[in-house]
Amino acid sequence: MPAAVSSPIPPVLVKLGPLGAGQVTDLRPFLDRVPDPRARRGRWYPLTAILLVCACAAVSGARSVDEIAEWASRASDTVLTAVGVRRHPLRWRRAPSRTTIGRVLAAVDGDALDQAVGAYLTARKTAGTASGKRQVIAVDGKSLRGSARLSAGRRHLLSAVTHHRALTLAQAEVGTKTNETAHFRALLEPLDLDRSLVTFDALHSVQANVTWLVETKNAHYIAMIKRNQPTAYRQLASLPWPDIAVQHTTSSAGHGRRESRSIKTCGISDELGGIAFPHGRLALRVHRRRKQTGGRESRETVYAVTSLDAHQATPAEPAAAVRGHWAVEALHHVRDVTYAEDASTLHTGTAPRAMATFRNLAIGLLKTLKATNIAKTTRAIRDQPERALPILGITNNPDTQGT
């Protein structure tokens, strides 16, 4: 049985940031921008109301369309009023069914939904970012494994995610992983990247995209260089690294392993022969050591190039950015483990992408509120639907919602 409304607030929710009126941006105006794909005839639920139900359910840990519908069925009349579900002339107010929610998610404009959620998370990020601090964004892709069918391959999404708090600022669907590079510019074009630092793996270390990033978007980059860029890789590996002292080290322990990372930087000059990569100013050599408890130590050396000059950043900044790039992998891990994304067999229309968007929204929101355990936080919200509302900035009802 759901807990009573008057039950004590779980400690995990007490630790969240402020949720008072005016302190959290309201999600509703952003979702209002998404065009309604349905015909006017027979339409009862406003599109924003259905999308808000999905957002609230995702914050409550819903992993499927069925669980979204179950969350809505548990919602009180007050909660349904707050998200915009209209009252019937016979005075009842009914939650949208599983069929209604599924049809909307399958037909909704995925680009418009991602843009609305990205704009909302950008607003949340801007409100909590210290002035003067450089924005660092990772670009990486993820496959939705369960979305594949005999007649169609699995869906693949490309995302731009902040290192800090792992907020998904933009997301796009691409055909296959090998097509990610063709969507690099389109993904980042709407974002304000002035003076930002963008990190990406070797797949996206394409010279044309890097040139566009620096010359058009006025951004900096850190590009991982592997053997798919043979000339640049050979030039980086042949730099006089033995003569350069280690400039920054970090170490960590947890999850049954110990890791240490060290970085060396080397200015790229004509005297050293330059490098076959546009706007490269510093070469980076990162050496990693990892030892699993009871196992043997493994070592790995990776090379990267950045457009940052030595006077623009200390060695600690690119070191943190190289490591922080895997924040996007941590986001994907939460989607897979907490939200069972890889196990989802949803495949109709834009539904797989839309569900991923709401998972990004929920994880980003909870992280901006300093939630340290997403799974535990969603469990604390699950049985009391009204607890999701202030997290989405819904602290009052528009005048039209009670009609």
PDB file of C-alpha atoms in Angstrom, residues 203-342:
ATOM      1  CA  LEU A 203      35.669   8.024 -33.451  1.00  0.00           C
ATOM      2  CA  HIS A 204      34.905  11.759 -33.509  1.00  0.00           C
ATOM      3  CA  SER A 205      38.485  12.936 -33.970  1.00  0.00           C
ATOM      4  CA  VAL A 206      37.668  14.102 -37.494  1.00  0.00           C
ATOM      5  CA  GLN A 207      39.640  17.098 -38.687  1.00  0.00           C
ATOM      6  CA  ALA A 208      36.735  18.844 -40.437  1.00  0.00           C
ATOM      7  CA  ASN A 209      34.558  18.663 -37.315  1.00  0.00           C
ATOM      8  CA  VAL A 210      37.374  19.876 -35.084  1.00  0.00           C
ATOM      9  CA  THR A 211      38.046  22.826 -37.380  1.00  0.00           C
ATOM     10  CA  TRP A 212      34.355  23.760 -37.311  1.00  0.00           C
ATOM     11  CA  LEU A 213      34.278  23.476 -33.527  1.00  0.00           C
ATOM     12  CA  VAL A 214      37.173  25.907 -33.056  1.00  0.00           C
ATOM     13  CA  GLU A 215      36.575  28.363 -35.899  1.00  0.00           C
ATOM     14  CA  THR A 216      32.772  28.519 -35.907  1.00  0.00           C
ATOM     15  CA  LYS A 217      31.743  27.724 -32.343  1.00  0.00           C
ATOM     16  CA  ASN A 218      34.765  29.380 -30.670  1.00  0.00           C
ATOM     17  CA  ALA A 219      35.215  26.302 -28.495  1.00  0.00           C
ATOM     18  CA  HIS A 220      38.193  24.254 -27.353  1.00  0.00           C
ATOM     19  CA  TYR A 221      38.536  20.499 -27.668  1.00  0.00           C
ATOM     20  CA  ILE A 222      40.375  17.477 -26.324  1.00  0.00           C
ATOM     21  CA  ALA A 223      40.519  14.747 -28.971  1.00  0.00           C
ATOM     22  CA  MET A 224      41.655  11.237 -28.175  1.00  0.00           C
ATOM     23  CA  ILE A 225      44.044  10.021 -30.868  1.00  0.00           C
ATOM     24  CA  LYS A 226      44.297   6.322 -31.618  1.00  0.00           C
ATOM     25  CA  ARG A 227      45.627   4.315 -34.514  1.00  0.00           C
ATOM     26  CA  ASN A 228      42.664   5.284 -36.708  1.00  0.00           C
ATOM     27  CA  GLN A 229      44.605   8.569 -37.127  1.00  0.00           C
ATOM     28  CA  PRO A 230      47.956   6.958 -38.037  1.00  0.00           C
ATOM     29  CA  THR A 231      49.907  10.121 -38.861  1.00  0.00           C
ATOM     30  CA  ALA A 232      48.785  12.086 -35.810  1.00  0.00           C
ATOM     31  CA  TYR A 233      49.215   9.037 -33.566  1.00  0.00           C
ATOM     32  CA  ARG A 234      52.754   8.443 -34.788  1.00  0.00           C
ATOM     33  CA  GLN A 235      53.658  12.109 -34.287  1.00  0.00           C
ATOM     34  CA  LEU A 236      52.252  12.126 -30.739  1.00  0.00           C
ATOM     35  CA  ALA A 237      53.948   8.882 -29.740  1.00  0.00           C
ATOM     36  CA  SER A 238      57.322  10.096 -31.052  1.00  0.00           C
ATOM     37  CA  LEU A 239      57.414  13.275 -28.958  1.00  0.00           C
ATOM     38  CA  PRO A 240      60.222  13.363 -26.336  1.00  0.00           C
ATOM     39  CA  TRP A 241      58.056  12.044 -23.505  1.00  0.00           C
ATOM     40  CA  PRO A 242      60.988  10.399 -21.594  1.00  0.00           C
ATOM     41  CA  ASP A 243      62.499  13.852 -21.150  1.00  0.00           C
ATOM     42  CA  ILE A 244      59.279  15.350 -19.741  1.00  0.00           C
ATOM     43  CA  ALA A 245      58.449  15.037 -16.055  1.00  0.00           C
ATOM     44  CA  VAL A 246      55.036  13.945 -14.836  1.00  0.00           C
ATOM     45  CA  GLN A 247      53.026  17.136 -14.269  1.00  0.00           C
ATOM     46  CA  HIS A 248      49.924  15.883 -12.490  1.00  0.00           C
ATOM     47  CA  THR A 249      48.829  12.659 -10.778  1.00  0.00           C
ATOM     48  CA  THR A 250      45.613  11.408  -9.216  1.00  0.00           C
ATOM     49  CA  SER A 251      44.627   8.162  -7.554  1.00  0.00           C
ATOM     50  CA  SER A 252      41.420   6.580  -6.338  1.00  0.00           C
ATOM     51  CA  ALA A 253      40.171   3.403  -4.721  1.00  0.00           C
ATOM     52  CA  GLY A 254      36.751   1.789  -4.722  1.00  0.00           C
ATOM     53  CA  HIS A 255      34.587  -0.940  -6.224  1.00  0.00           C
ATOM     54  CA  GLY A 256      37.329  -3.464  -5.508  1.00  0.00           C
ATOM     55  CA  ARG A 257      40.094  -1.749  -7.447  1.00  0.00           C
ATOM     56  CA  ARG A 258      42.797   0.883  -7.160  1.00  0.00           C
ATOM     57  CA  GLU A 259      43.614   3.302  -9.966  1.00  0.00           C
ATOM     58  CA  SER A 260      46.279   5.913 -10.561  1.00  0.00           C
ATOM     59  CA  ARG A 261      46.600   8.321 -13.467  1.00  0.00           C
ATOM     60  CA  SER A 262      49.457  10.585 -14.481  1.00  0.00           C
ATOM     61  CA  ILE A 263      49.658  13.168 -17.252  1.00  0.00           C
ATOM     62  CA  LYS A 264      52.433  14.789 -19.221  1.00  0.00           C
ATOM     63  CA  THR A 265      51.874  17.701 -21.594  1.00  0.00           C
ATOM     64  CA  CYS A 266      54.046  18.896 -24.446  1.00  0.00           C
ATOM     65  CA  GLY A 267      53.646  22.071 -26.464  1.00  0.00           C
ATOM     66  CA  ILE A 268      53.285  21.403 -30.184  1.00  0.00           C
ATOM     67  CA  SER A 269      55.673  23.644 -32.060  1.00  0.00           C
ATOM     68  CA  ASP A 270      57.137  23.788 -35.536  1.00  0.00           C
ATOM     69  CA  GLU A 271      60.531  22.909 -34.051  1.00  0.00           C
ATOM     70  CA  LEU A 272      59.059  19.568 -32.973  1.00  0.00           C
ATOM     71  CA  GLY A 273      57.539  19.048 -36.398  1.00  0.00           C
ATOM     72  CA  GLY A 274      54.011  20.107 -35.480  1.00  0.00           C
ATOM     73  CA  ILE A 275      51.139  17.647 -35.666  1.00  0.00           C
ATOM     74  CA  ALA A 276      48.730  16.652 -38.398  1.00  0.00           C
ATOM     75  CA  PHE A 277      45.677  17.865 -36.486  1.00  0.00           C
ATOM     76  CA  PRO A 278      44.030  21.312 -36.811  1.00  0.00           C
ATOM     77  CA  HIS A 279      44.430  23.893 -34.053  1.00  0.00           C
ATOM     78  CA  GLY A 280      46.433  21.507 -31.881  1.00  0.00           C
ATOM     79  CA  ARG A 281      48.380  23.392 -29.208  1.00  0.00           C
ATOM     80  CA  LEU A 282      49.201  20.803 -26.551  1.00  0.00           C
ATOM     81  CA  ALA A 283      49.902  17.090 -26.775  1.00  0.00           C
ATOM     82  CA  LEU A 284      48.772  14.959 -23.842  1.00  0.00           C
ATOM     83  CA  ARG A 285      50.124  11.620 -22.645  1.00  0.00           C
ATOM     84  CA  VAL A 286      47.966   9.936 -20.009  1.00  0.00           C
ATOM     85  CA  HIS A 287      49.252   6.827 -18.250  1.00  0.00           C
ATOM     86  CA  ARG A 288      46.789   4.701 -16.268  1.00  0.00           C
ATOM     87  CA  ARG A 289      47.430   1.934 -13.785  1.00  0.00           C
ATOM     88  CA  ARG A 290      44.624  -0.255 -12.478  1.00  0.00           C
ATOM     89  CA  LYS A 291      44.741  -3.145 -10.029  1.00  0.00           C
ATOM     90  CA  GLN A 292      41.704  -5.226  -9.196  1.00  0.00           C
ATOM     91  CA  THR A 293      41.707  -6.764  -5.715  1.00  0.00           C
ATOM     92  CA  GLY A 294      43.414 -10.140  -6.012  1.00  0.00           C
ATOM     93  CA  GLY A 295      44.307  -9.507  -9.654  1.00  0.00           C
ATOM     94  CA  ARG A 296      47.267  -8.339 -11.669  1.00  0.00           C
ATOM     95  CA  GLU A 297      48.012  -4.698 -12.375  1.00  0.00           C
ATOM     96  CA  SER A 298      47.165  -3.413 -15.862  1.00  0.00           C
ATOM     97  CA  ARG A 299      48.747  -0.409 -17.526  1.00  0.00           C
ATOM     98  CA  GLU A 300      47.568   1.736 -20.417  1.00  0.00           C
ATOM     99  CA  THR A 301      48.957   4.782 -22.191  1.00  0.00           C
ATOM    100  CA  VAL A 302      46.697   7.016 -24.288  1.00  0.00           C
ATOM    101  CA  TYR A 303      47.442  10.112 -26.335  1.00  0.00           C
ATOM    102  CA  ALA A 304      45.323  13.179 -26.936  1.00  0.00           C
ATOM    103  CA  VAL A 305      45.618  16.626 -28.440  1.00  0.00           C
ATOM    104  CA  THR A 306      43.933  19.839 -27.327  1.00  0.00           C
ATOM    105  CA  SER A 307      43.460  23.339 -28.670  1.00  0.00           C
ATOM    106  CA  LEU A 308      44.181  24.770 -25.205  1.00  0.00           C
ATOM    107  CA  ASP A 309      47.508  26.540 -24.850  1.00  0.00           C
ATOM    108  CA  ALA A 310      49.730  25.924 -21.838  1.00  0.00           C
ATOM    109  CA  HIS A 311      48.854  29.385 -20.461  1.00  0.00           C
ATOM    110  CA  GLN A 312      45.109  28.696 -20.754  1.00  0.00           C
ATOM    111  CA  ALA A 313      44.985  25.650 -18.488  1.00  0.00           C
ATOM    112  CA  THR A 314      47.127  23.909 -15.899  1.00  0.00           C
ATOM    113  CA  PRO A 315      47.905  20.193 -16.500  1.00  0.00           C
ATOM    114  CA  ALA A 316      45.240  19.349 -13.921  1.00  0.00           C
ATOM    115  CA  GLU A 317      42.429  20.713 -16.167  1.00  0.00           C
ATOM    116  CA  PRO A 318      43.011  18.504 -19.228  1.00  0.00           C
ATOM    117  CA  ALA A 319      43.718  15.589 -16.880  1.00  0.00           C
ATOM    118  CA  ALA A 320      40.331  16.095 -15.218  1.00  0.00           C
ATOM    119  CA  ALA A 321      38.650  16.532 -18.597  1.00  0.00           C
ATOM    120  CA  VAL A 322      40.104  13.303 -19.995  1.00  0.00           C
ATOM    121  CA  ARG A 323      38.910  11.400 -16.961  1.00  0.00           C
ATOM    122  CA  GLY A 324      35.611  13.336 -16.798  1.00  0.00           C
ATOM    123  CA  HIS A 325      34.755  12.306 -20.357  1.00  0.00           C
ATOM    124  CA  TRP A 326      33.618   9.020 -18.886  1.00  0.00           C
ATOM    125  CA  ALA A 327      30.858  10.878 -16.998  1.00  0.00           C
ATOM    126  CA  VAL A 328      28.733  10.115 -20.030  1.00  0.00           C
ATOM    127  CA  GLU A 329      29.494   6.426 -19.537  1.00  0.00           C
ATOM    128  CA  ALA A 330      28.359   6.741 -15.931  1.00  0.00           C
ATOM    129  CA  LEU A 331      25.089   8.248 -17.184  1.00  0.00           C
ATOM    130  CA  HIS A 332      24.629   5.328 -19.563  1.00  0.00           C
ATOM    131  CA  HIS A 333      25.360   2.937 -16.702  1.00  0.00           C
ATOM    132  CA  VAL A 334      22.551   4.445 -14.611  1.00  0.00           C
ATOM    133  CA  ARG A 335      20.172   4.190 -17.552  1.00  0.00           C
ATOM    134  CA  ASP A 336      21.056   0.516 -17.972  1.00  0.00           C
ATOM    135  CA  VAL A 337      21.131  -0.514 -14.311  1.00  0.00           C
ATOM    136  CA  THR A 338      18.524   1.683 -12.616  1.00  0.00           C
ATOM    137  CA  TYR A 339      16.174   2.045 -15.597  1.00  0.00           C
ATOM    138  CA  ALA A 340      16.901  -1.311 -17.302  1.00  0.00           C
ATOM    139  CA  GLU A 341      17.294   0.418 -20.665  1.00  0.00           C
ATOM    140  CA  ASP A 342      19.157  -2.400 -22.401  1.00  0.00           C
TER     141      ASP A 342
END
